[in-house]
Coordinates of C-alpha atoms in Angstrom, one line a residue:
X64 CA -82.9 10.3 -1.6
X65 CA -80.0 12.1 -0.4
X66 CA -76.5 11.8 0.6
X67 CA -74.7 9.0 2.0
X68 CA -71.0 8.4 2.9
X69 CA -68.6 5.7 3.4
X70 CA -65.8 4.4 5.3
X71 CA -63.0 2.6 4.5
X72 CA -60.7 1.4 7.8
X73 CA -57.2 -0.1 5.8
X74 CA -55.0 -1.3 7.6
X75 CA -52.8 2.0 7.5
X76 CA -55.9 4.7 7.0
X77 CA -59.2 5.9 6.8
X78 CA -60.4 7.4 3.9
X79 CA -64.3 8.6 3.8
X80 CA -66.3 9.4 0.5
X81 CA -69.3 11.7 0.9
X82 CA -71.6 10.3 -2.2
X83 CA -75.5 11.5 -3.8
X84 CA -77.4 8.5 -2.9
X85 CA -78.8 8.2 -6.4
X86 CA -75.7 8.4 -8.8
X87 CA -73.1 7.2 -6.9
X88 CA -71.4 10.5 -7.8
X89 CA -68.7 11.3 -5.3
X90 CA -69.2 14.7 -3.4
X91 CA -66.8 15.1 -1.0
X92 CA -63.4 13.0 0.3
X93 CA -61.7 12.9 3.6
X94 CA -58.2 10.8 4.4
X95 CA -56.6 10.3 7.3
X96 CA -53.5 8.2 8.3
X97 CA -53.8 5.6 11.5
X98 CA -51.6 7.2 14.2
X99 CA -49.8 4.1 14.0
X100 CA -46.1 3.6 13.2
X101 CA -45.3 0.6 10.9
X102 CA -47.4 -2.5 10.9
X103 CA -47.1 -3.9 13.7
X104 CA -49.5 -7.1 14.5
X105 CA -51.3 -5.6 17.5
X106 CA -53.0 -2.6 17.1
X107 CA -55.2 -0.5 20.0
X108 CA -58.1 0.1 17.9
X109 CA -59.1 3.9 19.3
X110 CA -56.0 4.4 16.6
X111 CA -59.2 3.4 13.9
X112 CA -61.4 5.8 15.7
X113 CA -58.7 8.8 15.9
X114 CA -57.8 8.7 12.0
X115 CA -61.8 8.6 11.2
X116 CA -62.4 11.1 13.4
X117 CA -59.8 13.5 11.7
X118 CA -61.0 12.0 8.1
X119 CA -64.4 13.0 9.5
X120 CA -63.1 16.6 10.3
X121 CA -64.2 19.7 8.4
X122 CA -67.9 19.0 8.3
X123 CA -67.4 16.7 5.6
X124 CA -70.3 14.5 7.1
X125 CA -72.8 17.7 7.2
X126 CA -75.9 16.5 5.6
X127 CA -74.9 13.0 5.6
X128 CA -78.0 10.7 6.5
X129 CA -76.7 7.1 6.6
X130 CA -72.7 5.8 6.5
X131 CA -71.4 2.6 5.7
X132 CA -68.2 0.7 7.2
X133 CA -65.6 -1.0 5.4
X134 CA -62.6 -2.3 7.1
X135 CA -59.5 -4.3 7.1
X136 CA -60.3 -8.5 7.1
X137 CA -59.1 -10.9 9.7
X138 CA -59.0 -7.9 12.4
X139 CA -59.4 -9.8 15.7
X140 CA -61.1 -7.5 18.2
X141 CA -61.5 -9.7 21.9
X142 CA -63.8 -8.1 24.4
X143 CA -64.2 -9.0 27.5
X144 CA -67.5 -9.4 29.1
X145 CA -68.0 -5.4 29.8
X146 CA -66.8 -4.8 26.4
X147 CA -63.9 -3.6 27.2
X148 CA -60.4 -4.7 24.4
X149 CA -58.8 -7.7 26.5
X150 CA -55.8 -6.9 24.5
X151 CA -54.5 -5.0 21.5
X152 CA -56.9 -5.7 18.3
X153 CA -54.8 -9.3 16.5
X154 CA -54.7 -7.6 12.6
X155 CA -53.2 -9.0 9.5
X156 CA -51.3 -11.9 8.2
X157 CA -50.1 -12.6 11.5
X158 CA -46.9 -14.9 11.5
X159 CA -46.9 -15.8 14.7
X160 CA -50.0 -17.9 14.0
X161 CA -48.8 -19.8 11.5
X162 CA -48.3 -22.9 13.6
X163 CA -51.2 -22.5 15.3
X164 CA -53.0 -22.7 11.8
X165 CA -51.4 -26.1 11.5
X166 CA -52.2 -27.2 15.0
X167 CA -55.6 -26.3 14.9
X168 CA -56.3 -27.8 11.0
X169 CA -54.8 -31.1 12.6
X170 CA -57.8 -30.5 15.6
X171 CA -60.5 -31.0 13.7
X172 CA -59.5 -33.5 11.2
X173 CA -57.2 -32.3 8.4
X174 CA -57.9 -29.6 5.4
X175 CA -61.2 -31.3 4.0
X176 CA -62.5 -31.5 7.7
X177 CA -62.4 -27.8 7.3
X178 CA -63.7 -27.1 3.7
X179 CA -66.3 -28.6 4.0
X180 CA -67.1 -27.1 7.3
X181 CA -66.9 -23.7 6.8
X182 CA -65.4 -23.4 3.3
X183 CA -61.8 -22.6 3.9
X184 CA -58.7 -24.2 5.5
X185 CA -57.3 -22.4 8.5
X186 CA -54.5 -20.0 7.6
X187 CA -52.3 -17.5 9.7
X188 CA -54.4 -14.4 9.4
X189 CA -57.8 -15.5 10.0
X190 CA -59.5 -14.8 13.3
X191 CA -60.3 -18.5 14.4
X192 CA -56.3 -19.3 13.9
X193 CA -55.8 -16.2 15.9
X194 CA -58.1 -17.7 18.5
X195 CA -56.1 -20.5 18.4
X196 CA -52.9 -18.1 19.2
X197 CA -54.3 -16.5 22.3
X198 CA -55.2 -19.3 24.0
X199 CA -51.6 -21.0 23.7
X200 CA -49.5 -17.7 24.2
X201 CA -51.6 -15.2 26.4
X202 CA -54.2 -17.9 28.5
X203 CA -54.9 -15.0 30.7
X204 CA -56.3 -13.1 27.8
X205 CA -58.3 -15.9 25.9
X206 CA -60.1 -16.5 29.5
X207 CA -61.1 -13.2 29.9
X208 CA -62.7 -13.4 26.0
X209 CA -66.3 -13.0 25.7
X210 CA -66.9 -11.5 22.8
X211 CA -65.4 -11.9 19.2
X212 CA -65.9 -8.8 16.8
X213 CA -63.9 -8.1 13.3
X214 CA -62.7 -4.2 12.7
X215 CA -66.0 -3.5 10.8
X216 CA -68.3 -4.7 13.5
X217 CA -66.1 -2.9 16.2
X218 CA -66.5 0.2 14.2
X219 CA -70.1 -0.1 13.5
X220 CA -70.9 -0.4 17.3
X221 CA -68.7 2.4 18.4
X222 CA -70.5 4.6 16.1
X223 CA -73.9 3.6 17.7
X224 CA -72.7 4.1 20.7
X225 CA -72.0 0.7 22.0
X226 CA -75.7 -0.8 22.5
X227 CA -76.2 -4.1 23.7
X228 CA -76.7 -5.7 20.5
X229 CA -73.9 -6.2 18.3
X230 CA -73.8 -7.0 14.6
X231 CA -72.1 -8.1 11.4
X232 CA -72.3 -8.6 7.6
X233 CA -72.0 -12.2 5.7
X234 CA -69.6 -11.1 4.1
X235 CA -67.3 -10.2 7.3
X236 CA -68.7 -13.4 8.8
X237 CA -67.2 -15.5 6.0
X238 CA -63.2 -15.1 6.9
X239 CA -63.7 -15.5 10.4
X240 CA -63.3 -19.7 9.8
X241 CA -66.3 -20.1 12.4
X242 CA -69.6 -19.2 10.0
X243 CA -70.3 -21.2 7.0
X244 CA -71.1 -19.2 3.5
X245 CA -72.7 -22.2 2.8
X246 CA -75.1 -22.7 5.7
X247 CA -75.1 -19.2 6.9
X248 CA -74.6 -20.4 10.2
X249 CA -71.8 -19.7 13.0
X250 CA -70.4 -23.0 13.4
X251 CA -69.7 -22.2 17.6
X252 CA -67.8 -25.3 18.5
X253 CA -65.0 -24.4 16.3
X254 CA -64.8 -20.9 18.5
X255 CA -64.3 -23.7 21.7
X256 CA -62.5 -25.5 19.7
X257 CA -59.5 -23.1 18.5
X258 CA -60.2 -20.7 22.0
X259 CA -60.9 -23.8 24.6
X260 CA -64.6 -22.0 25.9
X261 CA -67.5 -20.3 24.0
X262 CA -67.5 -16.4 23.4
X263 CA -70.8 -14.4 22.2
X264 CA -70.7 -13.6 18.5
X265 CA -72.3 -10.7 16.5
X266 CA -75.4 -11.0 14.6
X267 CA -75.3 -11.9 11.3
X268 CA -77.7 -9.2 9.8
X269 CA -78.6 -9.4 5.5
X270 CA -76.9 -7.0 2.9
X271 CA -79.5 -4.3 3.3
X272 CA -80.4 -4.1 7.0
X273 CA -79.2 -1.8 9.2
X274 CA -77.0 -2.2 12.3
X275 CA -79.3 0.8 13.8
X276 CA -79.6 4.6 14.1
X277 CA -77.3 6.7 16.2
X278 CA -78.9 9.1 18.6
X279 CA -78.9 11.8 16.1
X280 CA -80.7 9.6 14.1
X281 CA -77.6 9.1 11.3
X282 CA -78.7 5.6 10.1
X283 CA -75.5 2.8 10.3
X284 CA -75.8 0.0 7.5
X285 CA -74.5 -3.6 8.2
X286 CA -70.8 -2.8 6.6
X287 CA -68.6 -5.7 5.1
X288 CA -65.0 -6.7 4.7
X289 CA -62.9 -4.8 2.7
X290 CA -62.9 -7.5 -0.2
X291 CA -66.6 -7.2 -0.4
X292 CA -66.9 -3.8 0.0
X293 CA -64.4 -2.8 -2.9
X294 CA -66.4 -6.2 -5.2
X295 CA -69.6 -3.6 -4.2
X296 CA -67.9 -0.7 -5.3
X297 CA -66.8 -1.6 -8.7
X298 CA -70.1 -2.8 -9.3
X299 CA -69.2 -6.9 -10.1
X300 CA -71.7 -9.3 -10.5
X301 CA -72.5 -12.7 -12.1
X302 CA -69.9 -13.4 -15.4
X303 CA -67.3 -11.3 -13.3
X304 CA -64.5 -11.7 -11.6
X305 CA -61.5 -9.6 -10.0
X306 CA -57.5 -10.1 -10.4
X307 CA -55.9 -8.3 -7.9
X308 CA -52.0 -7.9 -8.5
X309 CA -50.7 -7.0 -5.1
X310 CA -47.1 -8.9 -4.1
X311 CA -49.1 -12.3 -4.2
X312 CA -52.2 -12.3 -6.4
X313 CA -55.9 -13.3 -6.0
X314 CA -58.9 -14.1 -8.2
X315 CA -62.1 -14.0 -6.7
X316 CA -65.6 -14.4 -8.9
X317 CA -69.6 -13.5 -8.0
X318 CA -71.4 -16.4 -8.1
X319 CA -74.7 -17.4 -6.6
X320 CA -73.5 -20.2 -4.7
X321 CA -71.1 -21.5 -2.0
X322 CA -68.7 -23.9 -2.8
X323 CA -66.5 -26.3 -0.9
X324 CA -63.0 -27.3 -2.2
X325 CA -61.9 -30.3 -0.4
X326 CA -58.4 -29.6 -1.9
X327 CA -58.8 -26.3 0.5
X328 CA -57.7 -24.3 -3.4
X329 CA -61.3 -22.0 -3.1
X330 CA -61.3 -20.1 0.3
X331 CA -65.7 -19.8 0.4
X332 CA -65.9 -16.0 1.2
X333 CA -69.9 -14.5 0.9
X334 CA -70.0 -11.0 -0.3
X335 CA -72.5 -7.6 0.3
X336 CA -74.6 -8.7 -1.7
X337 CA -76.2 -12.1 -1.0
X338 CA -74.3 -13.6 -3.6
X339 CA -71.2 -15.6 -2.6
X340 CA -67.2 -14.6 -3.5
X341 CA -65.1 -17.6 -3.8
X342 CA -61.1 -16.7 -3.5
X343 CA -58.3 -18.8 -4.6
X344 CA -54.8 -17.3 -3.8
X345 CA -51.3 -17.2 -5.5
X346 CA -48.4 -16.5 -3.5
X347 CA -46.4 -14.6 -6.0
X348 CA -47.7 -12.0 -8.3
X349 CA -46.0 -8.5 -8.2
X350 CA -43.1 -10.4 -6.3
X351 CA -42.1 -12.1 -9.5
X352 CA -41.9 -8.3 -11.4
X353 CA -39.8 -7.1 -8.9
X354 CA -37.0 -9.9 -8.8
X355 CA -37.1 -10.0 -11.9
X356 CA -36.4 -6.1 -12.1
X357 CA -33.6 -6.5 -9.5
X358 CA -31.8 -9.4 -11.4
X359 CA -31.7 -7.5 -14.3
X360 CA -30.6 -4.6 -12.7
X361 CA -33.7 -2.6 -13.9
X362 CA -35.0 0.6 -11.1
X363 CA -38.7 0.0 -11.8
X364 CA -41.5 -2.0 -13.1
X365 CA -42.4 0.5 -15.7
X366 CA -38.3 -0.1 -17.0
X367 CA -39.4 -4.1 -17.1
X368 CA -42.6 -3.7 -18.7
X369 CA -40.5 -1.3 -21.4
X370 CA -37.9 -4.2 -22.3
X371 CA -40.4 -7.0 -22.0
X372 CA -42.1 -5.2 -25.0
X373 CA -38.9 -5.4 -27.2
X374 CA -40.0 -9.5 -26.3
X375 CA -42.6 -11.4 -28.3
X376 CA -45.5 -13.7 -26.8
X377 CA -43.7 -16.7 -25.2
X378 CA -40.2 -15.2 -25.1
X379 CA -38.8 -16.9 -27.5
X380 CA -39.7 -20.6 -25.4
X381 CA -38.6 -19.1 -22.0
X382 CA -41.1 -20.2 -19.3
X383 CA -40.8 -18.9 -15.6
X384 CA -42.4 -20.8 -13.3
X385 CA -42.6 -17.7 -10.9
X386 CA -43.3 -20.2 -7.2
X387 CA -40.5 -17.8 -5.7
X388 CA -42.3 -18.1 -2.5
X389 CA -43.5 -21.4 -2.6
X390 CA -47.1 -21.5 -3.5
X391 CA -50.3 -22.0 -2.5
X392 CA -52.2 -22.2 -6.2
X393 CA -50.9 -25.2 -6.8
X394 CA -50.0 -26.5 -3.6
X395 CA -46.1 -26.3 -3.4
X396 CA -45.5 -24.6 -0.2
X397 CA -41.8 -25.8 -0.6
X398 CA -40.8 -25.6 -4.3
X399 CA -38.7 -22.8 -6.3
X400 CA -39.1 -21.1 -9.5
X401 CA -37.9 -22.3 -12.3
X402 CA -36.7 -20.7 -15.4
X403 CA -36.7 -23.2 -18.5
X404 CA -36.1 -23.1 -22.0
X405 CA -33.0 -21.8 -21.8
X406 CA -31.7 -21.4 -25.3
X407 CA -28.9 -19.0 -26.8
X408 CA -30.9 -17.1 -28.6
X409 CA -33.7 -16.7 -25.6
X410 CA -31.1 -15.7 -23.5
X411 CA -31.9 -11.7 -23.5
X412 CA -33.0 -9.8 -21.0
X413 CA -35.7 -8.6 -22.9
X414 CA -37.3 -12.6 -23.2
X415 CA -36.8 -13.2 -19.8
X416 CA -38.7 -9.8 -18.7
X417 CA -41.1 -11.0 -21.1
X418 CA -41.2 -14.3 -19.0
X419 CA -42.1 -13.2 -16.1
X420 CA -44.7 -10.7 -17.3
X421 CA -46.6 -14.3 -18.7
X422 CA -45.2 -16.3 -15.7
X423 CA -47.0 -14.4 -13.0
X424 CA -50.5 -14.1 -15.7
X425 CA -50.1 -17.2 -16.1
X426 CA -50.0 -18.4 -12.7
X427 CA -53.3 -16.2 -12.2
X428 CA -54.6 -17.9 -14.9
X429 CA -54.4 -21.5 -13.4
X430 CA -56.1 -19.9 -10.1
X431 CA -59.1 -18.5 -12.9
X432 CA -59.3 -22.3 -14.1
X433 CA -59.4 -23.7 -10.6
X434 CA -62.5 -21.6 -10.6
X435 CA -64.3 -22.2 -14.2
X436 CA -63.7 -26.0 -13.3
X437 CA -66.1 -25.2 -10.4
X438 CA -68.2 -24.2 -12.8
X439 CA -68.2 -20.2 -12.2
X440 CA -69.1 -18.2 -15.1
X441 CA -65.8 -15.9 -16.2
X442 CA -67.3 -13.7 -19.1
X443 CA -65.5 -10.2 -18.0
X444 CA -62.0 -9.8 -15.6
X445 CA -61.1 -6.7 -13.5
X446 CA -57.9 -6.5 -13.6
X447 CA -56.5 -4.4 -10.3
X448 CA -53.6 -3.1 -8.0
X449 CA -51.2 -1.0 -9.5
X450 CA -49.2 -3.1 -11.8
X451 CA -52.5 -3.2 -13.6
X452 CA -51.4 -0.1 -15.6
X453 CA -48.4 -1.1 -17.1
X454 CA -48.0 -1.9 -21.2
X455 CA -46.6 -6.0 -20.6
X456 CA -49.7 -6.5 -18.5
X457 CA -52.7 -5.2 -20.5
X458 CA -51.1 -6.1 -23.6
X459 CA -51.0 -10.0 -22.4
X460 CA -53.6 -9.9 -19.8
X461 CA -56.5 -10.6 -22.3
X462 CA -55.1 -13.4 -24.3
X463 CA -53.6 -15.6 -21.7
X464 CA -57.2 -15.2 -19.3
X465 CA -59.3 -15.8 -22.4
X466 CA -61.4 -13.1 -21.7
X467 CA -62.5 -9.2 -21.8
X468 CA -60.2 -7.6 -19.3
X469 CA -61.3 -4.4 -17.4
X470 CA -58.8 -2.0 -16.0
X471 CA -60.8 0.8 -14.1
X472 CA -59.3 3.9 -13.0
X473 CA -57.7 3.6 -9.9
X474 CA -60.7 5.2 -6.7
X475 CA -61.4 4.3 -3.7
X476 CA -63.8 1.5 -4.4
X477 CA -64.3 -0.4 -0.9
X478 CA -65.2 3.3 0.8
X479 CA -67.6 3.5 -2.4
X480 CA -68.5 0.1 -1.9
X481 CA -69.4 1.2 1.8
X482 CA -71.3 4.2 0.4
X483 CA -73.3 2.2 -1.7
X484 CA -74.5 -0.6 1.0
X485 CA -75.2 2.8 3.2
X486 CA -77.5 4.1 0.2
X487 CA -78.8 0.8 -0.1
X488 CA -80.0 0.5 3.7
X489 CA -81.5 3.9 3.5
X490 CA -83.6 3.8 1.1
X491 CA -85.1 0.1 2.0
X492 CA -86.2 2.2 5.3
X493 CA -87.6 4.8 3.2
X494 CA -89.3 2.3 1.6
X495 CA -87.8 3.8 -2.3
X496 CA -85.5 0.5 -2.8
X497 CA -86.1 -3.3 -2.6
X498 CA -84.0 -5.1 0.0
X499 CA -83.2 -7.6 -2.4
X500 CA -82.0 -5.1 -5.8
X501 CA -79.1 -2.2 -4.5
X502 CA -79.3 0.7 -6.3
X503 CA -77.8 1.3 -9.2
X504 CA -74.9 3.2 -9.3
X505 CA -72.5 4.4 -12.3
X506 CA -70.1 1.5 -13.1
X507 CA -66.4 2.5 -12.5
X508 CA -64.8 4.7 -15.4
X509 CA -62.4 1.9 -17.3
X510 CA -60.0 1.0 -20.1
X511 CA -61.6 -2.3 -21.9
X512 CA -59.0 -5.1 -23.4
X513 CA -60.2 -7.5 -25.9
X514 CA -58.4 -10.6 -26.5
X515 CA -59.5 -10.4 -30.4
X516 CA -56.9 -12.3 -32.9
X517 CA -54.5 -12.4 -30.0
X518 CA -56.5 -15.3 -28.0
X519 CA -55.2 -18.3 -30.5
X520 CA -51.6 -16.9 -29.3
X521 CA -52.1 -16.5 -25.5
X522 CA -53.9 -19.9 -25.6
X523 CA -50.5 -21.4 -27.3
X524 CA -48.3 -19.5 -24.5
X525 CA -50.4 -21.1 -21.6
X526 CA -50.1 -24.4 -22.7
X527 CA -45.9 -23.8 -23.2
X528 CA -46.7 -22.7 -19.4
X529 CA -48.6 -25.6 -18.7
X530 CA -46.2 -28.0 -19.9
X531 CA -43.3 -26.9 -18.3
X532 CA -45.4 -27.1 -14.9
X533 CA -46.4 -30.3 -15.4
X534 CA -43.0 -31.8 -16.7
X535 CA -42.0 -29.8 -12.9
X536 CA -44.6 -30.8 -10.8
X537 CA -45.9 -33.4 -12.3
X538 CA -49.4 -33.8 -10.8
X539 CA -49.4 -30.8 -8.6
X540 CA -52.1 -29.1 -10.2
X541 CA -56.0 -30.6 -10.6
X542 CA -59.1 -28.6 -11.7

C-alpha cells in the first residue's frame, strides 16, 4: 500500500514515525520539542504547529501518502466565529478548574446525574469543566466562543488547510464530558450548560474515515486522543487491558460496550477503534515509590526496587495503604496513607520497600476489580510507564493482578497508534481494507510474566491488603 506516518502532539513535543503501511515497520523518526517553557496551563497552539513543523523537517514526510494525529487529551481549543483562538489553547489538569468541576457537577444534579449522561463525572482537566472556567473568569472570552475543538481536531484542520468543515474521532469526543460513548451523541445542552450559550462542535466521523485530503492530495485520517491512539499502537483488544504507572496510575480495558458507573469509579472513554475504553483512576502510583525512596533515604527507584527484593511477598505483614494524595479509587479524597502491621521484626527497610512495591500494585489491583465487577474480560495486562522495568514490579505484578502481564519495550506507541489509523483510512479509500477490521500490524516486541505457582501467594497478599483497607475504610470500597 505504501507509507504512512504519524503524529504524536504531547504535551511537551512532537514526535512523528514514518511507517510501511503493511507491517507497521517503522521507517523513519522525527522529534521535536514545543517551543514552550515549562507547563504552563495556557498554551498558543502555533507552538504545536512549530515543533511539527521542525519534527517534519528533513524530508522525513517524502513519500508519505496519508498521516495520522495523536494529541494531548482535554486540550481546550475556543474559536471564535472566524476561527480565530479567542484565547490561549486551556491544556492539562488545570487546577484552576477544580472548583468549577464541583460547581458545575452540583448544576446538573450530582455525580450520577453525570454518569449516566455522558459516562464520567466532571473533573478539573476536562474540556466541559474548562468551559465552565471561562465563562466565570474571562466572560469576555466564553462570549466570543463559537467553536469547541480538542488539540487533535485543531491539528487535523490546520493541516487541511482550515476548510469549513471540522472534525473529530469518538475517541477524542469521549473526554470532552459533552458526547456520550454510550449514545454516540453530543449531548449540546451540557456545552450551554457549563459555557451559558451554544458553540458549534466538530463532526464526529468513525475510526476509519477520513478528515479529508490536503491540496496535495496527502490523505488526513480522523486522529484520536492520545490514550486511544497509544491503546491502537500496542495493538489491545478484547481480554486486554493497560496499567499505566505514571505518578498516579490508571487501568483502562477494550471492551465492546459503554458502561455507566453511577459511583462516577469508570470514566466511559470510546477508543479508535469502535470498541469502547473504560478508565478508572488511582491517585497514587509512582508517587508512593518515590516517598518511599526519600524516607528511606534511597537516590532512586532502581535502589528501592534492589532492597525491596532482600523482602519477601507481604513484607513480613507490613501493609501500606499508599492514599498519600487522597484518592480517587476508592473514593477518599481526604484520607492518608497508612502503614500497618508494624511489628519488630517487620520493621526493616527492606519490608517496608517491599510494602510499598505491593501497596501501590495493590491499589491498581482494586481499580482492575472495579472493572471485572463490570464484567470486562481481563485475560492479558500491559503493564507501562517507566517504573514498569524495574525487578519489585514484574516480579509482583503478575501474582497480585491474577493475570499474564505484558511489559513491551518502551516506543512511541500513540505516534504508531496514529500511523496505524492513517494506514487504516488509506487503504479503505483504496478499497484494499475493510472499514470495519484495521490492518494488522506486528504486535509490540515484549517481555511476558506468568503468575504460575506464585498466584496462590499474591492472592494471599491482596487479601492482607484488603483487610487492612477495610478495617481503615470500612465501606469505602464497592465492586
Amino acid at each position: 500500500m505504501g507509507i504512512v506516518a504519524g503524529l504524536d502532539s504531547s504535551p511537551d513535543f512532537t514526535r512523528i514515525v514514518v511507517c510501511d503501511s503493511d507491517t507497521g515497520a517503522v521507517l523513519r523518526q522525527g522529534y521535536a520539542p514545543h517551543p514552550v517553557e515549562g507547563r504552563p496551563s495556557d498554551v498558543d497552539p502555533q507552538a504545536w504547529l512549530l515543533s511539527l513543523g521542525e519534527a517534519a523537517g528533513g524530508g522525513l514526510l517524502e513519500g508519505v501518502q496519508a498521516i495520522g494525529v495523536s494529541a494531548q487529551q482535554n486540550a481546550l481549543v475556543p474559536l471564535d466565529a472566524q476561527g480565530n483562538t479567542v484565547r490561549p489553547a486551556l491544556v492539562g489538569g488545570d487546577k484552576r478548574a477544580q472548583v468549577a468541576a464541583a460547581d458545575l457537577a452540583d448544576a446538573l444534579g450530582g455525580r450520577e446525574a453525570w454518569a449516566q449522561a455522558v459516562g464520567c463525572v466532571p473533573a478539573a482537566a476536562q474540556p466541559v469543566t474548562k468551559l465552565r472556567w471561562l465563562a466565570k473568569s474571562e466572560p469576555e472570552n466564553a462570549r466570543r466562543t463559537a467553536v469547541l475543538l480538542q488539540a487533535h481536531d485543531w491539528l487535523v484542520w490546520q493541516l487541511l488547510g482550515r476548510p469549513v468543515r471540522r472534525t473529530t474521532d469518538r475517541g477524542g469526543a469521549s473526554g470532552t464530558g459533552y458526547w456520550s460513548a454510550a449514545t454516540g451523541a453530543y449531548r449540546p445542552d451540557l456545552v450551554e450548560l457549563a459555557l451559558g450559550h451554544q458553540a458549534m462542535l466538530p463532526e464526529v466521523i468513525g475510526p476509519s474515515d477520513a478528515a479529508g485530503t490536503t491540496p496535495e492530495g496527502l490523505l488526513i485520517s480522523a486522529g484520536t486522543g492520545e490514550t486511544m491512539a497509544a491503546a491502537f499502537g500496542l495493538g489491545i483488544g478484547l481480554g486486554d487491558a493497560v496499567v499505566s504507572l505514571g505518578a498516579s496510575g490508571s487501568v483502562m480495558a477494550v471492551h465492546p460496550e459503554a458502561l455507566a458507573d453511577q459511583s462516577g469509579m469508570i470514566t466511559s472513554l470510546a477508543d479508535a477503534t469502535g470498541m469502547h475504553l473504560p478508565v478508572v483512576t488511582t491517585l497514587n502510583a509512582v508517587r508512593t515509590l518515590r516517598g518511599t525512596a526519600e524516607l528511606l533515604g534511597l537516590p532512586d527507584l532502581e535502589s528501592l526496587s534492589e532492597l525491596a527484593m532482600k523482602s519477601t511477598p507481604g513484607a513480613h505483614g507490613l501493609v501500606l495503604l499508599p492514599y498519600l494524595e487522597g484518592e480517587r479509587t476508592p473514593n477518599l479524597p481526604h484520607t492518608a496513607g497508612t502503614i500497618a502491621g508494624l511489628r519488630r521484626e517487620s520493621m526493616k527497610p527492606e519490608h517496608l520497600a517491599r510494602a510499598a512495591f505491593e501497596g501501590m500494585l495493590c491499589g491498581l489491583g482494586d481499580a482492575l476489580d472495579v472493572l471485572r465487577g463490570r464484567g470486562v474480560d481481563v485475560r492479558r495486562i500491559f503493564l507501562l510507564g517507566p517504573a514498569a522495568e524495574l525487578p519489585a514490579v514484574q516480579a509482583s505484578a503478575p501474582s497480585l493482578f491474577g493475570a499474564q502481564v505484558v511489559v513491551p519495550q518502551p516506543a512511541d506507541y500513540a505516534a504508531i497508534g496514529a500511523a496505524r489509523q492513517a494506514a487504516w483510512a488509506l487503504g479503505v479509500s483504496q478499497g484494499a481494507l475493510d472499514p470495519r477490521t484495521p490492518p494488522a500490524w506486528q504486535g509490540a516486541a515484549a517481555q511476558v510474566l506468568e503468575p504460575g505457582d506464585e498466584l496462590p501467594v499474591g492472592q494471599a497478599v491482596r487479601q492482607q491488603f484488603t483487610a487492612v483497607r477495610e478495617q481503615t475504610h470500612p465501606g469505602a470500597f464497592r465492586v
